[in-house]
Amino acid sequence: AIGIGLAVHLLLPVPVGVDPQAWQLLAIFCTCVAGLIVEPLPVPVWAFLCLTMAVVSKTLTWQVALSGFTNDVIWLITVSFFFARGIVQSGLGVRIAQSFVAAFGKSTLGLSYCLTTAEAFMAMAMPSNTARAGGVFLPVIKSLSEEAGSTPEHKPQRLGRFLAMSQCHGAAQHSSNLFVTGAAQNLMCLKLAEEAGIVLVNPFMQWFSAACMPCLACLFVAPYAMYKLCPPDIKETPEAPAAARRKLEALGPLSQGECVMLLAMAAATVVWVCGFGLPGATGAMLGLSILLSTGVLSWQDCLAESSAWSTITWFSVLVGFSGALNQMGLIDWMANNVSASVVGLGLPVWGSIGVLLAAYFLAHYLFASQTAHVASLFSAFLAMIIMAGGGSVFSALLLAFTTNLFGSISHYASGSSVVFYNAGYISLRDFWVLGAKMAVINTSVFFAVASPGGGVWA
């Protein structure tokens, strides 16, 4: 991991037009990402060492280096872990899990399709795949898995790994793509397109009509693809529905803790849906405040949620590095060089667009946030695709959809991927391998369905 950074810093000359300080930060960033993959030390420890190196070497100032720790998306992710603990600890998670099992529990694949469908419907009114992952679906998956004797420490392959990865590499991206309200970055894409003079007359319906068929196809294919790539030990559970109904009867009516948990979730959801001009993390903080003030969660419970504190450490470091690389102009330099190279290939229109989309997609390995990626590259790549011959509205929607499709290529690619990876059901290496395989499947299905007339291409 250190060798990769040294190679960038010592062996590769600083390109013309690039700030040497930005090139030095790129070397540290590459070292950080490589260390997170091979894990020579615990992930937050490695990230902290890289952060320290950036400050000690004067590559970044103290304020810039720690800027990621004030990012509202990171705090939304962190609080989502506390939400998940509250849902499980209050007993609401068990009730929801058993309800799913009672209705769809005859097979593990059926459970996955059930969770996928539920997230697709929720995406219309909850514009945060992070909130959906951490506040709703991870707690349900944990409860279902624990009921089947599958935990991150004990037999994760029995059920938990499959359900978590199916939700992460399938439902999260495609539900975000289905509705313009499905993710915050969707709205940012439309805003940047509007600034470029591209206006959708009816954003909700134009987006939905373009995304509907490709997304529905992906939502159908993704769980089955994950079932083959990451097969659970448990395949059929024919007696589970009846057993679940008996457990629901034993649980009785909703307890006070469950009612408070539902109130906290409702309060957070209202803020997420209505906005009120507040950051998304505010809704999660409001819900957590309700849980803490009523005693459903204690501060000791929050301190015991080590995954949350681990996440806020390493993810904040990566977001801070990504933002600094953008501010130093390295991202713009990369975009300009990619554009010039594509033009020089002399490819036909579709070939040029394909190359640019691939570059936009792969560039996300340098980003720890989809919103940061959009803010950094969307406008530049939108202009490049239009120059290559793509229609204006077509180009804007195409890039916006691609932004969601790369949401799980790495464990830091999006808030939802962070949530599901830190659940502990899968190793880092296996997460990246699955992310690459599912990226090929998801993009292939999406564009194969979209391409023959209608939809986005119309």
Tab-separated table of C-alpha atoms in Angstrom:
chain	number	residue	atom	x	y	z
A	1	ALA	CA	0.000	0.000	0.000
A	2	ILE	CA	2.816	2.396	0.880
A	3	GLY	CA	4.690	1.347	-2.252
A	4	ILE	CA	1.801	2.454	-4.471
A	5	GLY	CA	1.868	5.931	-2.971
A	6	LEU	CA	5.649	6.136	-3.224
A	7	ALA	CA	5.471	5.071	-6.874
A	8	VAL	CA	3.022	7.870	-7.669
A	9	HIS	CA	5.079	10.421	-5.738
A	10	LEU	CA	8.622	9.428	-6.755
A	11	LEU	CA	8.417	7.574	-10.075
A	12	LEU	CA	5.659	9.436	-11.915
A	13	PRO	CA	6.586	13.002	-12.902
A	14	VAL	CA	4.128	15.739	-12.008
A	15	PRO	CA	2.155	16.413	-15.210
A	16	VAL	CA	2.215	19.866	-16.753
A	17	GLY	CA	-0.593	21.974	-15.361
A	18	VAL	CA	-0.928	19.993	-12.129
A	19	ASP	CA	-0.096	21.513	-8.762
A	20	PRO	CA	2.763	19.477	-7.175
A	21	GLN	CA	0.904	19.630	-3.884
A	22	ALA	CA	-2.150	18.036	-5.548
A	23	TRP	CA	0.062	15.276	-6.975
A	24	GLN	CA	1.484	14.666	-3.507
A	25	LEU	CA	-2.038	14.410	-2.095
A	26	LEU	CA	-2.932	11.947	-4.868
A	27	ALA	CA	-0.034	9.759	-3.701
A	28	ILE	CA	-1.341	9.838	-0.116
A	29	PHE	CA	-4.884	9.171	-1.354
A	30	CYS	CA	-3.711	6.130	-3.357
A	31	THR	CA	-1.843	4.848	-0.292
A	32	CYS	CA	-4.968	5.327	1.819
A	33	VAL	CA	-7.263	3.480	-0.603
A	34	ALA	CA	-4.755	0.650	-1.121
A	35	GLY	CA	-4.413	0.234	2.651
A	36	LEU	CA	-8.176	0.128	3.079
A	37	ILE	CA	-8.270	-2.720	0.562
A	38	VAL	CA	-5.419	-4.898	1.852
A	39	GLU	CA	-5.927	-3.894	5.523
A	40	PRO	CA	-2.373	-4.033	6.938
A	41	LEU	CA	-3.945	-2.309	9.957
A	42	PRO	CA	-7.569	-1.809	11.028
A	43	VAL	CA	-9.326	0.443	8.505
A	44	PRO	CA	-9.848	3.492	10.776
A	45	VAL	CA	-6.246	3.243	12.042
A	46	TRP	CA	-4.870	3.252	8.499
A	47	ALA	CA	-7.067	6.192	7.514
A	48	PHE	CA	-5.921	8.102	10.609
A	49	LEU	CA	-2.257	7.463	9.729
A	50	CYS	CA	-2.818	8.779	6.203
A	51	LEU	CA	-4.617	11.828	7.606
A	52	THR	CA	-1.681	12.463	9.922
A	53	MET	CA	0.775	12.152	7.036
A	54	ALA	CA	-1.194	14.673	4.975
A	55	VAL	CA	-0.959	17.215	7.805
A	56	VAL	CA	2.635	16.481	8.880
A	57	SER	CA	3.891	16.753	5.289
A	58	LYS	CA	1.975	20.056	4.954
A	59	THR	CA	0.118	18.645	1.970
A	60	LEU	CA	-3.109	19.793	3.626
A	61	THR	CA	-3.829	22.339	6.310
A	62	TRP	CA	-5.465	21.219	9.531
A	63	GLN	CA	-8.805	22.749	8.521
A	64	VAL	CA	-8.877	21.170	5.058
A	65	ALA	CA	-7.669	17.768	6.288
A	66	LEU	CA	-10.485	17.563	8.842
A	67	SER	CA	-13.179	19.112	6.644
A	68	GLY	CA	-14.739	15.716	5.971
A	69	PHE	CA	-15.709	15.367	9.631
A	70	THR	CA	-18.273	18.168	9.186
A	71	ASN	CA	-19.944	16.535	6.166
A	72	ASP	CA	-23.664	16.069	6.855
A	73	VAL	CA	-23.852	12.859	4.772
A	74	ILE	CA	-21.213	11.248	6.979
A	75	TRP	CA	-23.185	12.164	10.087
A	76	LEU	CA	-26.311	10.765	8.460
A	77	ILE	CA	-24.455	7.475	7.949
A	78	THR	CA	-23.208	7.507	11.546
A	79	VAL	CA	-26.609	8.197	13.072
A	80	SER	CA	-28.117	5.509	10.818
A	81	PHE	CA	-26.096	2.929	12.757
A	82	PHE	CA	-27.697	4.165	15.986
A	83	PHE	CA	-31.123	3.970	14.318
A	84	ALA	CA	-30.392	0.390	13.350
A	85	ARG	CA	-29.490	-0.443	16.961
A	86	GLY	CA	-32.699	1.195	18.162
A	87	ILE	CA	-34.862	-0.804	15.772
A	88	VAL	CA	-33.264	-4.031	16.901
A	89	GLN	CA	-33.098	-3.143	20.606
A	90	SER	CA	-36.713	-1.941	20.799
A	91	GLY	CA	-37.945	-5.198	19.306
A	92	LEU	CA	-39.402	-3.504	16.244
A	93	GLY	CA	-36.812	-5.156	14.021
A	94	VAL	CA	-37.884	-8.617	15.130
A	95	ARG	CA	-41.526	-7.765	14.492
A	96	ILE	CA	-40.808	-6.421	11.002
A	97	ALA	CA	-38.565	-9.362	10.220
A	98	GLN	CA	-41.151	-11.883	11.299
A	99	SER	CA	-43.811	-10.084	9.272
A	100	PHE	CA	-41.625	-10.429	6.181
A	101	VAL	CA	-40.989	-14.079	6.902
A	102	ALA	CA	-44.694	-14.740	7.455
A	103	ALA	CA	-45.572	-13.246	4.075
A	104	PHE	CA	-42.590	-14.178	1.901
A	105	GLY	CA	-40.455	-16.567	3.902
A	106	LYS	CA	-40.714	-19.727	1.856
A	107	SER	CA	-37.320	-19.089	0.241
A	108	THR	CA	-34.297	-16.852	0.774
A	109	LEU	CA	-34.582	-15.591	-2.798
A	110	GLY	CA	-38.187	-14.612	-2.098
A	111	LEU	CA	-37.044	-12.636	0.937
A	112	SER	CA	-34.547	-10.762	-1.203
A	113	TYR	CA	-37.202	-9.847	-3.771
A	114	CYS	CA	-39.476	-8.706	-0.974
A	115	LEU	CA	-36.845	-6.377	0.483
A	116	THR	CA	-35.970	-5.103	-2.993
A	117	THR	CA	-39.616	-4.280	-3.748
A	118	ALA	CA	-40.039	-2.557	-0.410
A	119	GLU	CA	-37.036	-0.302	-1.029
A	120	ALA	CA	-38.238	0.580	-4.532
A	121	PHE	CA	-41.526	1.847	-3.098
A	122	MET	CA	-39.829	3.694	-0.239
A	123	ALA	CA	-37.446	5.463	-2.631
A	124	MET	CA	-40.310	7.566	-3.975
A	125	ALA	CA	-40.604	9.370	-0.637
A	126	MET	CA	-37.216	8.870	1.040
A	127	PRO	CA	-34.443	10.581	-0.971
A	128	SER	CA	-31.519	8.922	0.762
A	129	ASN	CA	-30.272	5.410	0.078
A	130	THR	CA	-28.122	5.852	3.186
A	131	ALA	CA	-31.161	6.406	5.368
A	132	ARG	CA	-33.006	3.521	3.762
A	133	ALA	CA	-30.008	1.230	4.228
A	134	GLY	CA	-29.083	2.143	7.785
A	135	GLY	CA	-32.455	3.109	9.204
A	136	VAL	CA	-34.707	0.463	7.658
A	137	PHE	CA	-33.216	-2.427	5.726
A	138	LEU	CA	-30.008	-3.289	7.554
A	139	PRO	CA	-31.899	-3.724	10.866
A	140	VAL	CA	-34.443	-5.968	9.118
A	141	ILE	CA	-31.683	-8.000	7.482
A	142	LYS	CA	-29.890	-8.341	10.810
A	143	SER	CA	-33.044	-9.577	12.507
A	144	LEU	CA	-33.845	-12.035	9.718
A	145	SER	CA	-30.290	-13.341	9.746
A	146	GLU	CA	-30.106	-13.686	13.522
A	147	GLU	CA	-33.358	-15.641	13.484
A	148	ALA	CA	-31.681	-18.018	11.008
A	149	GLY	CA	-28.529	-18.333	13.131
A	150	SER	CA	-26.447	-16.112	10.843
A	151	THR	CA	-24.428	-13.228	12.288
A	152	PRO	CA	-21.327	-11.375	11.025
A	153	GLU	CA	-19.201	-13.433	13.427
A	154	HIS	CA	-20.972	-16.791	13.083
A	155	LYS	CA	-21.993	-18.301	9.729
A	156	PRO	CA	-22.557	-15.058	7.779
A	157	GLN	CA	-22.806	-17.150	4.600
A	158	ARG	CA	-25.888	-18.902	5.998
A	159	LEU	CA	-28.190	-15.956	5.155
A	160	GLY	CA	-26.926	-12.531	6.241
A	161	ARG	CA	-24.232	-12.100	3.600
A	162	PHE	CA	-26.605	-12.823	0.721
A	163	LEU	CA	-29.392	-10.526	1.936
A	164	ALA	CA	-27.016	-7.648	2.754
A	165	MET	CA	-25.130	-7.876	-0.550
A	166	SER	CA	-28.315	-8.260	-2.596
A	167	GLN	CA	-29.703	-5.108	-1.024
A	168	CYS	CA	-26.402	-3.242	-1.403
A	169	HIS	CA	-25.463	-4.194	-4.968
A	170	GLY	CA	-28.974	-4.246	-6.397
A	171	ALA	CA	-31.886	-2.649	-4.591
A	172	ALA	CA	-30.001	0.426	-3.336
A	173	GLN	CA	-28.820	1.575	-6.785
A	174	HIS	CA	-31.894	0.732	-8.820
A	175	SER	CA	-34.374	2.159	-6.320
A	176	SER	CA	-32.296	5.357	-6.339
A	177	ASN	CA	-32.501	5.414	-10.142
A	178	LEU	CA	-36.219	4.679	-10.383
A	179	PHE	CA	-37.440	8.026	-9.023
A	180	VAL	CA	-35.853	11.464	-9.188
A	181	THR	CA	-36.625	11.646	-5.450
A	182	GLY	CA	-34.776	8.381	-4.826
A	183	ALA	CA	-31.427	9.977	-3.972
A	184	ALA	CA	-30.018	13.405	-3.207
A	185	GLN	CA	-27.541	13.229	-6.082
A	186	ASN	CA	-30.430	12.921	-8.559
A	187	LEU	CA	-31.672	16.369	-7.621
A	188	MET	CA	-28.123	17.720	-7.797
A	189	CYS	CA	-27.755	16.326	-11.321
A	190	LEU	CA	-30.902	18.119	-12.444
A	191	LYS	CA	-29.726	21.340	-10.813
A	192	LEU	CA	-26.367	21.208	-12.598
A	193	ALA	CA	-28.087	20.334	-15.878
A	194	GLU	CA	-30.360	23.338	-15.418
A	195	GLU	CA	-27.325	25.565	-14.910
A	196	ALA	CA	-26.033	24.222	-18.232
A	197	GLY	CA	-29.306	25.251	-19.892
A	198	ILE	CA	-30.969	21.802	-19.880
A	199	VAL	CA	-34.384	21.966	-18.257
A	200	LEU	CA	-36.818	19.065	-17.794
A	201	VAL	CA	-40.375	20.377	-18.121
A	202	ASN	CA	-41.788	17.716	-15.790
A	203	PRO	CA	-38.755	16.325	-13.930
A	204	PHE	CA	-40.562	13.618	-11.961
A	205	MET	CA	-42.412	12.086	-14.914
A	206	GLN	CA	-39.621	12.546	-17.478
A	207	TRP	CA	-37.187	10.874	-15.105
A	208	PHE	CA	-39.593	8.060	-14.249
A	209	SER	CA	-40.564	7.355	-17.859
A	210	ALA	CA	-36.893	7.134	-18.842
A	211	ALA	CA	-35.875	4.984	-15.850
A	212	CYS	CA	-38.920	2.756	-15.390
A	213	MET	CA	-38.256	-0.190	-17.711
A	214	PRO	CA	-34.449	-0.383	-17.237
A	215	CYS	CA	-34.792	-0.127	-13.453
A	216	LEU	CA	-37.567	-2.704	-13.225
A	217	ALA	CA	-35.459	-5.090	-15.304
A	218	CYS	CA	-32.469	-4.529	-13.014
A	219	LEU	CA	-34.598	-4.934	-9.873
A	220	PHE	CA	-35.718	-8.300	-11.258
A	221	VAL	CA	-32.268	-9.520	-12.330
A	222	ALA	CA	-30.069	-8.263	-9.474
A	223	PRO	CA	-31.351	-10.489	-6.603
A	224	TYR	CA	-31.081	-13.611	-8.767
A	225	ALA	CA	-27.602	-12.617	-9.951
A	226	MET	CA	-26.479	-12.167	-6.337
A	227	TYR	CA	-28.130	-15.501	-5.466
A	228	LYS	CA	-25.723	-17.109	-7.948
A	229	LEU	CA	-22.642	-15.029	-7.094
A	230	CYS	CA	-23.072	-15.136	-3.324
A	231	PRO	CA	-25.300	-18.154	-2.640
A	232	PRO	CA	-26.747	-18.544	0.864
A	233	ASP	CA	-26.464	-21.851	2.672
A	234	ILE	CA	-30.200	-21.745	3.341
A	235	LYS	CA	-32.221	-22.092	0.132
A	236	GLU	CA	-35.717	-23.133	1.151
A	237	THR	CA	-37.589	-22.460	4.380
A	238	PRO	CA	-41.079	-23.946	3.843
A	239	GLU	CA	-41.953	-24.033	7.542
A	240	ALA	CA	-40.763	-20.494	8.255
A	241	PRO	CA	-44.032	-18.619	7.516
A	242	ALA	CA	-46.092	-20.602	10.019
A	243	ALA	CA	-43.375	-20.318	12.656
A	244	ALA	CA	-43.150	-16.579	12.067
A	245	ARG	CA	-46.885	-16.133	12.529
A	246	ARG	CA	-46.683	-17.947	15.849
A	247	LYS	CA	-43.856	-15.641	16.962
A	248	LEU	CA	-45.855	-12.570	15.944
A	249	GLU	CA	-48.753	-13.779	18.082
A	250	ALA	CA	-46.360	-14.277	20.986
A	251	LEU	CA	-45.012	-10.735	20.602
A	252	GLY	CA	-48.473	-9.292	21.150
A	253	PRO	CA	-49.296	-5.628	20.468
A	254	LEU	CA	-46.662	-2.956	19.869
A	255	SER	CA	-44.638	-2.119	22.966
A	256	GLN	CA	-43.910	1.428	24.137
A	257	GLY	CA	-40.350	1.172	22.831
A	258	GLU	CA	-41.569	0.076	19.414
A	259	CYS	CA	-44.057	2.957	19.284
A	260	VAL	CA	-41.307	5.453	20.161
A	261	MET	CA	-39.094	3.903	17.499
A	262	LEU	CA	-41.853	4.338	14.914
A	263	LEU	CA	-42.300	7.958	16.036
A	264	ALA	CA	-38.560	8.604	15.645
A	265	MET	CA	-38.572	7.045	12.188
A	266	ALA	CA	-41.616	9.085	11.191
A	267	ALA	CA	-40.029	12.332	12.406
A	268	ALA	CA	-36.846	11.615	10.477
A	269	THR	CA	-38.798	10.648	7.368
A	270	VAL	CA	-40.826	13.883	7.426
A	271	VAL	CA	-37.601	15.904	7.434
A	272	TRP	CA	-36.099	13.745	4.676
A	273	VAL	CA	-39.190	14.025	2.470
A	274	CYS	CA	-40.148	17.665	3.091
A	275	GLY	CA	-36.644	18.987	3.491
A	276	PHE	CA	-37.526	22.296	5.223
A	277	GLY	CA	-34.171	23.587	3.956
A	278	LEU	CA	-32.324	21.329	6.411
A	279	PRO	CA	-29.512	18.842	5.719
A	280	GLY	CA	-30.588	15.195	5.607
A	281	ALA	CA	-28.586	14.448	8.744
A	282	THR	CA	-30.899	16.756	10.704
A	283	GLY	CA	-33.787	14.323	10.335
A	284	ALA	CA	-31.646	11.483	11.644
A	285	MET	CA	-30.455	13.650	14.543
A	286	LEU	CA	-34.057	14.519	15.413
A	287	GLY	CA	-35.001	10.852	15.445
A	288	LEU	CA	-31.957	9.967	17.569
A	289	SER	CA	-32.824	12.757	20.005
A	290	ILE	CA	-36.267	11.206	20.482
A	291	LEU	CA	-34.714	7.791	21.138
A	292	LEU	CA	-32.184	9.162	23.631
A	293	SER	CA	-34.617	11.405	25.501
A	294	THR	CA	-37.163	8.610	25.943
A	295	GLY	CA	-34.602	6.008	27.013
A	296	VAL	CA	-35.145	3.667	24.077
A	297	LEU	CA	-31.420	4.170	23.494
A	298	SER	CA	-28.815	5.263	26.029
A	299	TRP	CA	-25.559	7.046	25.319
A	300	GLN	CA	-23.751	3.863	26.318
A	301	ASP	CA	-25.644	2.085	23.545
A	302	CYS	CA	-24.303	4.650	21.085
A	303	LEU	CA	-20.755	4.299	22.394
A	304	ALA	CA	-21.028	0.528	22.025
A	305	GLU	CA	-21.852	0.887	18.304
A	306	SER	CA	-18.207	0.655	17.255
A	307	SER	CA	-19.020	0.403	13.539
A	308	ALA	CA	-20.456	3.912	13.613
A	309	TRP	CA	-17.330	5.443	15.123
A	310	SER	CA	-15.102	3.432	12.800
A	311	THR	CA	-17.085	4.663	9.807
A	312	ILE	CA	-17.023	8.325	10.742
A	313	THR	CA	-13.225	8.086	11.021
A	314	TRP	CA	-12.192	6.489	7.749
A	315	PHE	CA	-15.022	7.845	5.611
A	316	SER	CA	-14.429	11.427	6.782
A	317	VAL	CA	-10.756	11.129	5.846
A	318	LEU	CA	-11.602	9.912	2.331
A	319	VAL	CA	-14.251	12.591	1.772
A	320	GLY	CA	-11.791	15.257	2.938
A	321	PHE	CA	-9.105	13.976	0.564
A	322	SER	CA	-11.559	13.835	-2.359
A	323	GLY	CA	-12.730	17.382	-1.729
A	324	ALA	CA	-9.169	18.658	-1.519
A	325	LEU	CA	-8.201	16.943	-4.785
A	326	ASN	CA	-11.121	18.698	-6.444
A	327	GLN	CA	-10.258	22.091	-4.958
A	328	MET	CA	-6.661	21.737	-6.116
A	329	GLY	CA	-7.841	21.233	-9.685
A	330	LEU	CA	-6.637	17.650	-10.142
A	331	ILE	CA	-10.121	16.347	-10.966
A	332	ASP	CA	-10.653	19.078	-13.602
A	333	TRP	CA	-7.240	18.270	-15.090
A	334	MET	CA	-8.214	14.601	-15.370
A	335	ALA	CA	-11.552	15.474	-17.013
A	336	ASN	CA	-9.943	17.783	-19.576
A	337	ASN	CA	-7.321	15.205	-20.513
A	338	VAL	CA	-9.922	12.475	-20.865
A	339	SER	CA	-11.979	14.695	-23.170
A	340	ALA	CA	-9.001	15.508	-25.378
A	341	SER	CA	-7.991	11.848	-25.577
A	342	VAL	CA	-11.483	10.709	-26.582
A	343	VAL	CA	-11.723	13.322	-29.315
A	344	GLY	CA	-8.379	12.132	-30.644
A	345	LEU	CA	-9.625	8.539	-31.007
A	346	GLY	CA	-11.876	9.447	-33.933
A	347	LEU	CA	-14.657	7.148	-32.706
A	348	PRO	CA	-18.297	7.334	-33.851
A	349	VAL	CA	-20.808	9.080	-31.593
A	350	TRP	CA	-21.849	6.011	-29.583
A	351	GLY	CA	-18.264	4.884	-29.181
A	352	SER	CA	-17.208	8.273	-27.825
A	353	ILE	CA	-20.167	8.389	-25.454
A	354	GLY	CA	-19.378	4.869	-24.242
A	355	VAL	CA	-15.746	5.761	-23.540
A	356	LEU	CA	-16.764	8.916	-21.664
A	357	LEU	CA	-19.344	7.038	-19.588
A	358	ALA	CA	-16.745	4.383	-18.733
A	359	ALA	CA	-14.306	7.101	-17.657
A	360	TYR	CA	-17.014	8.801	-15.570
A	361	PHE	CA	-17.910	5.449	-14.022
A	362	LEU	CA	-14.354	4.342	-13.204
A	363	ALA	CA	-13.416	7.765	-11.832
A	364	HIS	CA	-15.686	7.005	-8.893
A	365	TYR	CA	-12.948	4.866	-7.381
A	366	LEU	CA	-11.373	8.225	-6.491
A	367	PHE	CA	-14.490	9.461	-4.713
A	368	ALA	CA	-15.983	8.626	-1.348
A	369	SER	CA	-19.307	10.277	-2.127
A	370	GLN	CA	-21.718	10.248	-5.059
A	371	THR	CA	-22.674	13.856	-4.384
A	372	ALA	CA	-18.982	14.843	-4.395
A	373	HIS	CA	-18.528	12.997	-7.692
A	374	VAL	CA	-21.497	14.812	-9.228
A	375	ALA	CA	-20.329	18.182	-7.946
A	376	SER	CA	-16.836	17.567	-9.341
A	377	LEU	CA	-17.386	15.856	-12.694
A	378	PHE	CA	-21.036	15.996	-13.797
A	379	SER	CA	-20.885	19.369	-15.550
A	380	ALA	CA	-17.593	18.583	-17.317
A	381	PHE	CA	-18.727	15.178	-18.571
A	382	LEU	CA	-22.146	16.550	-19.529
A	383	ALA	CA	-20.422	19.081	-21.798
A	384	MET	CA	-18.119	16.380	-23.220
A	385	ILE	CA	-20.982	13.993	-24.066
A	386	ILE	CA	-22.956	16.765	-25.716
A	387	MET	CA	-19.842	17.688	-27.719
A	388	ALA	CA	-19.541	14.033	-28.726
A	389	GLY	CA	-23.036	14.179	-30.243
A	390	GLY	CA	-25.375	13.230	-27.405
A	391	GLY	CA	-28.660	15.119	-27.046
A	392	SER	CA	-28.867	17.537	-24.133
A	393	VAL	CA	-31.660	15.938	-22.052
A	394	PHE	CA	-30.419	12.498	-23.084
A	395	SER	CA	-26.904	13.287	-21.874
A	396	ALA	CA	-28.077	14.691	-18.540
A	397	LEU	CA	-30.262	11.665	-17.748
A	398	LEU	CA	-27.631	9.216	-18.946
A	399	LEU	CA	-25.004	10.636	-16.593
A	400	ALA	CA	-27.494	10.845	-13.732
A	401	PHE	CA	-28.447	7.180	-14.089
A	402	THR	CA	-24.779	6.174	-14.300
A	403	THR	CA	-24.154	8.055	-11.050
A	404	ASN	CA	-26.402	5.612	-9.202
A	405	LEU	CA	-25.127	2.523	-11.016
A	406	PHE	CA	-21.625	2.922	-9.546
A	407	GLY	CA	-22.986	3.242	-6.007
A	408	SER	CA	-21.469	-0.027	-4.737
A	409	ILE	CA	-18.280	-0.580	-6.740
A	410	SER	CA	-16.296	-0.015	-3.534
A	411	HIS	CA	-17.044	-0.021	0.163
A	412	TYR	CA	-16.845	3.782	0.165
A	413	ALA	CA	-18.694	4.386	-3.134
A	414	SER	CA	-21.894	5.565	-1.428
A	415	GLY	CA	-23.472	5.923	1.969
A	416	SER	CA	-25.427	2.694	1.535
A	417	SER	CA	-22.310	0.711	0.570
A	418	VAL	CA	-20.599	1.997	3.707
A	419	VAL	CA	-23.569	0.895	5.815
A	420	PHE	CA	-23.777	-2.605	4.352
A	421	TYR	CA	-20.026	-3.219	4.314
A	422	ASN	CA	-19.638	-2.134	7.935
A	423	ALA	CA	-22.378	-4.556	8.932
A	424	GLY	CA	-19.534	-7.092	8.857
A	425	TYR	CA	-21.033	-9.892	6.751
A	426	ILE	CA	-18.323	-9.825	4.074
A	427	SER	CA	-14.583	-9.195	3.753
A	428	LEU	CA	-13.296	-6.091	1.995
A	429	ARG	CA	-11.764	-8.055	-0.868
A	430	ASP	CA	-14.974	-10.007	-1.512
A	431	PHE	CA	-16.995	-6.778	-1.394
A	432	TRP	CA	-14.852	-5.234	-4.136
A	433	VAL	CA	-15.000	-8.395	-6.280
A	434	LEU	CA	-18.783	-8.555	-5.963
A	435	GLY	CA	-18.985	-4.836	-6.665
A	436	ALA	CA	-17.067	-5.248	-9.929
A	437	LYS	CA	-19.139	-8.241	-11.060
A	438	MET	CA	-22.459	-6.616	-10.201
A	439	ALA	CA	-21.373	-3.374	-11.876
A	440	VAL	CA	-20.980	-5.287	-15.151
A	441	ILE	CA	-24.340	-7.023	-14.702
A	442	ASN	CA	-26.248	-3.900	-13.606
A	443	THR	CA	-24.912	-1.629	-16.343
A	444	SER	CA	-25.349	-4.309	-19.018
A	445	VAL	CA	-28.973	-4.967	-18.112
A	446	PHE	CA	-29.795	-1.277	-17.649
A	447	PHE	CA	-28.450	-0.123	-21.013
A	448	ALA	CA	-29.587	-3.247	-22.864
A	449	VAL	CA	-33.184	-2.551	-21.848
A	450	ALA	CA	-32.888	1.207	-22.327
A	451	SER	CA	-31.249	1.112	-25.743
A	452	PRO	CA	-33.842	-0.307	-28.182
A	453	GLY	CA	-36.045	2.777	-28.604
A	454	GLY	CA	-38.147	4.428	-25.931
A	455	GLY	CA	-36.995	5.123	-22.415
A	456	VAL	CA	-33.876	7.170	-21.935
A	457	TRP	CA	-32.803	6.916	-25.586
A	458	ALA	CA	-36.034	8.464	-26.826
